Amino acid sequence: MLLQAATHLPLELHILDPDPNAPCRPFCQHFTVGDFRDADTVFAFGKACDVVTIEIEHVSVEGLVALEAAGVIVAPSASVVACIQDKGVQKAFLQDNNYPTAPFVLLPDGRAVQQYLAQHPGAWVQKLRKGGFDGRGVAVLAGPDAELKIMDAPSVVEDAVDIELEISVVVARSQTGDLRAYPPVGMGFHPEANLVDYLFAPVELPAPILAQAEALATQLAHHLQIVGVLAVEFFYTKNGQLLINEMACRVHNSGHHSIEANYTSQFEQHLRAVLGLPLGPTGLRSAAVMMNLVGASGHSGPVVYSGLAQAMAFEKVFVHLYGKAETRPFRKMGHLTALGDTVSQAEANARAAVATLHIIASQ
Ligand code: ADP
């Protein structure tokens, strides 16, 4: 989606991805197969570029530092990526700077988590410090089978929060410090897959809470001096508090609706920010609901989209398929956005369209 936005601009595009069959491959002039976690690979790839950006956080920081030293514009910067890609560093940054976030401890491995739970009974959430993505690497440790869910790796263990609603604010900041915030979105989560199931805008929460979310996201972007998009996810708790859950320094799932629902999509906005172009307006054109399209349970293998035409027949429903060759249960294969006069109208259409589309395996 970043590349789709990039095709509107006079850019020569180079992509680094470990998968030779990456869906983005046909959409760039130069494709390099390589491991973006490897410092030398990142440096060798980026050294001839004018600007290097990321759309996943798990990129070698050492490689990005080397590119910066060689005079390449890296946006977001290596130091921002270092802060955000390690959930432990990120939580410490939030706590040390008095941003509201759930209390936590950092623990080195599964044994330490087990000991901590034994000494501190209650409900906890364990998150892998590095490498987690889309709900993988997050375990709710509560109840009798809590011990069975412990993961054995360096982790953040934080209080389980009583969540009323999860919301997200995407902001974009350019090199000059120009900043635009998108209206907050609400998020609904799939309980089994532990990933965003649907997202809606606008959000109906008390105006001071929405203003606080926007102010915190703006403050964080300036504090980090990020160049590009920053997504800040919040918990609005049952007792009316706003806590920062986590940040992402890249285009984010909670901004996918912006392609159709906002005046400037987050993808174009990110490019504008990292290229030093003026930022675009972020207002909502319409109420919208975005739903992830995930692989059907029980289906693994070459993908087939059953019911695609029926889903596309819904008015003001826009289907985006990511072109992944293989489906797996709950794998994110695409998304759709429904626009409507109200969120509930958009949601009804989105759900009806999703119900007609089955992402299954051909064998
Ligand atoms: P990811 O990086 O995979 O998006 P998150 O930290 O956002 O991981 O966690 C995924 C989901 O798990 C959250 O959106 C939320 O629903 C739940 N979760 C995470 N932390 C907590 C917490 N402290 N208390 C309760 N639920 C949580």
XYZ file of C-alpha atoms and ligand atoms in Angstrom:
390
model
C 0.000 0.000 0.000
C 2.985 2.251 0.589
C 4.187 1.408 -2.914
C 0.769 2.065 -4.385
C 0.918 5.576 -2.928
C 4.514 5.943 -4.110
C 3.564 5.315 -7.733
C 1.931 8.781 -7.786
C 5.305 10.394 -7.171
C 8.456 10.595 -9.285
C 10.400 8.015 -7.296
C 12.715 5.160 -8.137
C 11.765 2.469 -5.664
C 14.044 -0.133 -4.101
C 12.613 -2.799 -1.797
C 14.419 -5.190 0.557
C 12.461 -8.284 1.588
C 13.516 -11.825 2.551
C 10.766 -13.411 0.467
C 11.589 -13.708 -3.260
C 7.838 -13.941 -3.903
C 6.883 -10.927 -1.777
C 3.581 -9.466 -3.006
C 5.218 -6.039 -3.401
C 7.840 -7.286 -5.848
C 6.013 -6.339 -9.070
C 5.441 -2.787 -7.788
C 9.003 -1.529 -7.560
C 11.832 -1.025 -10.024
C 14.502 -2.742 -7.884
C 13.872 -5.698 -5.609
C 16.550 -7.141 -3.321
C 16.052 -10.480 -1.595
C 17.680 -10.216 1.810
C 17.270 -10.277 5.557
C 16.388 -6.829 6.907
C 17.444 -8.006 10.365
C 21.042 -8.254 9.159
C 23.170 -5.083 9.514
C 25.406 -5.678 6.475
C 22.429 -6.491 4.253
C 20.612 -3.314 5.316
C 23.692 -1.202 4.733
C 24.511 -2.759 1.350
C 20.891 -2.283 0.280
C 20.439 1.293 1.451
C 23.771 2.934 0.750
C 22.869 3.978 -2.792
C 19.441 5.322 -1.783
C 18.627 8.960 -0.979
C 15.963 8.103 1.603
C 15.382 4.837 3.459
C 12.173 4.094 5.337
C 10.654 1.005 6.928
C 7.256 -0.605 7.083
C 8.118 -3.169 9.761
C 10.032 -2.320 12.939
C 12.263 -5.382 13.081
C 14.966 -3.903 10.882
C 18.626 -3.996 11.946
C 19.277 -0.814 13.941
C 23.016 -1.290 13.424
C 22.430 -1.253 9.665
C 20.321 1.920 9.909
C 22.966 3.628 12.063
C 25.586 2.817 9.412
C 23.357 4.305 6.708
C 22.888 7.484 8.728
C 26.653 7.719 9.174
C 27.043 7.381 5.398
C 24.738 10.367 4.866
C 21.568 8.515 3.828
C 18.324 10.026 5.155
C 16.796 7.346 7.392
C 13.219 8.133 8.392
C 12.183 7.228 11.016
C 15.692 7.478 12.456
C 17.694 4.521 13.767
C 17.249 5.797 17.335
C 13.445 5.884 17.002
C 13.434 2.354 15.563
C 15.702 1.193 18.417
C 13.305 2.638 20.993
C 10.198 1.174 19.416
C 11.280 -2.263 18.156
C 12.090 -3.416 21.709
C 8.917 -3.305 23.803
C 11.057 -3.177 26.965
C 12.930 -0.065 25.803
C 9.667 1.460 24.612
C 7.890 0.891 27.945
C 10.896 2.260 29.846
C 10.860 5.366 27.624
C 7.171 5.902 28.382
C 7.595 5.348 32.115
C 10.786 7.413 32.473
C 9.072 10.344 30.758
C 5.888 10.084 32.825
C 3.603 9.086 29.983
C 0.575 7.170 31.282
C 1.128 3.435 30.716
C 0.350 0.206 32.602
C 2.892 -0.720 35.316
C 5.352 -3.389 34.175
C 8.520 -5.353 34.927
C 11.214 -6.572 32.534
C 12.098 -10.261 32.891
C 14.826 -12.236 31.103
C 13.119 -15.577 30.416
C 10.214 -17.931 31.053
C 11.571 -19.111 34.396
C 11.713 -15.570 35.718
C 8.139 -14.997 34.516
C 7.046 -18.168 36.300
C 8.715 -17.036 39.534
C 7.218 -13.569 39.206
C 3.728 -15.018 38.788
C 4.199 -17.271 41.810
C 5.162 -14.267 43.943
C 2.592 -11.888 42.431
C -0.640 -13.731 41.796
C -3.107 -11.903 39.607
C -3.740 -11.175 35.950
C -0.727 -10.233 33.833
C 0.076 -9.774 30.186
C 3.421 -11.082 28.931
C 4.863 -9.513 25.774
C 8.043 -10.575 24.015
C 10.431 -7.619 23.964
C 11.409 -8.258 20.357
C 9.935 -9.909 17.308
C 6.244 -10.016 18.291
C 3.766 -8.879 15.657
C 0.001 -8.917 15.142
C -0.747 -10.433 18.522
C 1.960 -13.108 18.217
C 4.233 -12.681 21.189
C 1.473 -11.500 23.545
C -0.002 -13.836 26.198
C -2.640 -13.032 28.774
C -1.492 -14.811 31.918
C -4.555 -15.238 34.103
C -6.517 -18.129 35.547
C -5.536 -21.754 36.147
C -3.705 -22.331 32.839
C -1.645 -19.122 33.061
C 1.616 -21.058 33.494
C 1.061 -23.017 30.290
C 0.991 -19.814 28.253
C 4.312 -18.437 29.502
C 6.756 -17.722 26.677
C 10.475 -18.339 27.229
C 12.198 -15.147 26.064
C 13.068 -11.655 27.317
C 9.719 -10.067 28.089
C 7.684 -7.201 29.411
C 5.169 -8.383 32.011
C 2.527 -5.777 32.688
C -0.720 -5.423 34.599
C -3.735 -6.760 32.748
C -5.839 -3.674 32.147
C -9.622 -3.629 32.402
C -10.260 -2.212 28.945
C -13.416 -0.366 27.963
C -12.178 0.477 24.457
C -8.904 0.424 22.554
C -8.258 3.469 20.421
C -5.432 4.555 18.169
C -4.165 7.897 16.941
C -1.972 8.060 13.847
C 0.125 11.189 13.472
C 2.637 12.180 10.831
C 5.565 14.485 11.446
C 7.887 15.863 8.795
C 11.536 16.859 8.927
C 10.553 20.471 9.614
C 8.425 19.486 12.652
C 5.168 20.010 10.760
C 2.647 17.611 12.284
C -0.826 16.357 11.408
C -2.951 14.011 13.503
C -5.655 11.721 12.168
C -8.940 11.585 14.065
C -8.828 8.759 16.661
C -10.122 5.347 15.650
C -11.692 2.664 17.818
C -10.485 -0.926 17.602
C -12.245 -4.207 18.146
C -10.118 -7.285 18.727
C -10.528 -10.861 17.640
C -10.310 -12.801 20.920
C -8.790 -15.947 19.410
C -6.303 -14.427 16.955
C -5.400 -11.522 19.318
C -5.274 -9.078 16.440
C -7.344 -6.116 15.299
C -10.576 -7.475 13.927
C -12.214 -4.204 12.989
C -11.661 -0.537 13.351
C -14.062 2.371 13.240
C -14.036 6.113 12.942
C -15.200 8.447 14.293
C -15.032 7.280 17.918
C -17.673 8.288 20.406
C -15.818 8.906 23.642
C -15.883 11.986 25.875
C -14.295 14.888 23.979
C -11.585 15.488 26.642
C -10.435 11.861 26.308
C -10.163 12.127 22.525
C -8.332 15.435 22.874
C -5.966 13.869 25.422
C -5.231 10.964 23.060
C -4.419 13.355 20.230
C -2.306 15.546 22.536
C -0.315 12.545 23.804
C 0.305 11.200 20.298
C 1.423 14.665 19.166
C 3.668 15.078 22.196
C 5.253 11.661 21.604
C 5.946 12.418 17.935
C 7.702 15.671 18.824
C 9.515 14.075 21.763
C 10.859 11.263 19.585
C 11.426 13.734 16.734
C 10.040 11.095 14.468
C 9.953 11.706 10.748
C 7.120 9.711 9.203
C 4.028 8.130 10.663
C 3.679 7.253 14.348
C 0.711 5.171 15.492
C -0.076 5.349 19.195
C -2.414 2.719 20.619
C -4.284 3.472 23.827
C -6.404 1.636 26.362
C -9.398 3.601 27.595
C -9.942 1.813 30.894
C -13.201 0.946 32.590
C -12.422 3.576 35.221
C -12.059 6.323 32.622
C -8.249 6.495 32.371
C -6.270 6.738 29.165
C -3.131 4.551 29.087
C -0.629 4.238 26.246
C -0.427 0.611 25.144
C 2.254 0.832 22.499
C 3.630 2.787 19.578
C 4.517 1.842 16.002
C 6.863 3.972 13.902
C 5.399 3.004 10.545
C 2.167 2.917 8.631
C -0.245 0.987 10.784
C -3.260 -1.279 10.578
C -5.281 1.347 12.469
C -4.769 3.738 9.539
C -5.803 1.458 6.682
C -9.269 3.039 6.425
C -7.568 6.365 5.611
C -7.146 5.223 1.970
C -10.853 5.851 1.362
C -12.067 7.573 4.534
C -9.614 10.468 4.995
C -8.487 13.259 2.705
C -4.912 11.966 2.715
C -4.131 8.282 3.244
C -1.568 7.387 5.897
C 0.574 5.858 3.144
C 0.773 9.034 1.118
C 1.237 11.010 4.338
C 4.180 8.847 5.382
C 5.823 9.395 2.001
C 5.171 13.131 2.182
C 6.786 13.228 5.636
C 9.901 11.221 4.790
C 10.410 13.030 1.478
C 10.152 16.506 2.993
C 6.927 17.317 1.128
C 4.056 19.258 2.752
C 1.689 17.109 4.803
C -1.888 16.668 3.585
C -5.184 17.213 5.422
C -6.211 14.342 7.695
C -9.931 14.944 8.237
C -12.506 12.187 7.819
C -14.565 12.355 4.650
C -17.042 9.809 5.970
C -17.746 7.419 8.821
C -15.853 4.203 8.148
C -15.314 0.674 9.360
C -12.241 -1.333 8.391
C -12.132 -5.084 8.830
C -9.130 -7.314 8.395
C -9.614 -10.189 5.997
C -7.972 -13.214 7.539
C -7.509 -16.795 6.415
C -10.371 -19.139 7.339
C -9.667 -21.533 10.183
C -8.753 -25.032 9.064
C -7.296 -23.780 5.761
C -3.570 -23.711 4.974
C -2.115 -23.606 1.476
C -2.432 -21.827 -1.889
C -5.092 -19.152 -1.504
C -8.537 -18.990 -3.108
C -10.925 -16.057 -2.612
C -14.404 -17.500 -2.592
C -17.218 -14.920 -2.812
C -14.993 -12.031 -3.891
C -17.458 -10.715 -6.490
C -20.313 -10.800 -3.969
C -18.232 -8.857 -1.431
C -17.309 -6.284 -4.075
C -20.966 -5.829 -5.026
C -21.661 -4.006 -1.744
C -21.912 -0.237 -2.225
C -19.128 1.809 -0.652
C -17.197 -1.314 0.319
C -13.589 -1.366 -0.842
C -11.711 -4.669 -0.846
C -7.918 -4.776 -0.583
C -6.209 -8.131 -1.049
C -2.507 -8.207 -0.306
C -1.516 -10.817 -2.874
C -0.038 -13.340 -0.442
C 0.302 -16.685 -2.198
C -0.546 -18.875 0.796
C -3.286 -18.620 3.384
C -3.199 -19.854 6.986
C -5.786 -19.677 9.751
C -6.090 -16.020 10.843
C -3.260 -14.869 8.560
C -3.909 -11.266 7.531
C -4.623 -11.583 3.803
C -6.215 -8.208 3.181
C -8.741 -5.776 4.539
C -11.903 -4.058 3.494
C -13.206 -0.624 4.307
C -16.883 0.283 4.305
C -17.999 3.898 4.280
C -21.388 5.033 5.555
C -23.367 7.927 6.961
C -22.834 6.438 10.432
C -20.431 3.929 11.939
C -23.259 1.450 12.503
C -24.329 1.651 8.859
C -20.739 1.164 7.707
C -20.291 -1.707 10.163
C -23.417 -3.511 8.932
C -22.130 -3.312 5.346
C -18.604 -4.319 6.302
C -19.821 -7.358 8.228
C -22.157 -8.418 5.432
C -19.338 -8.145 2.888
C -16.876 -10.024 5.100
C -19.446 -12.795 5.609
C -19.598 -13.415 1.854
C -15.843 -13.608 1.352
C -14.077 -16.816 2.368
C -10.307 -16.986 2.208
C -9.576 -20.659 1.860
C -6.907 -23.017 0.545
C -7.215 -24.696 -2.849
C -6.025 -28.056 -1.456
P 0.901 -6.256 19.188
O 2.255 -5.653 19.142
O 0.874 -7.666 18.737
O -0.159 -5.380 18.557
P -0.192 -5.425 21.769
O 0.725 -5.012 22.834
O -0.967 -4.331 21.091
O 0.574 -6.351 20.747
O -1.226 -6.464 22.363
C -2.220 -7.098 21.569
C -3.564 -7.011 22.266
O -3.502 -7.705 23.537
C -3.957 -5.584 22.655
O -4.501 -4.878 21.587
C -4.954 -5.874 23.780
O -6.202 -6.278 23.265
C -4.299 -7.034 24.508
N -3.451 -6.469 25.591
C -2.173 -6.039 25.464
N -1.707 -5.557 26.640
C -2.709 -5.668 27.531
C -2.850 -5.324 28.906
N -1.856 -4.804 29.620
N -4.041 -5.580 29.493
C -5.057 -6.148 28.792
N -4.991 -6.486 27.499
C -3.839 -6.257 26.858
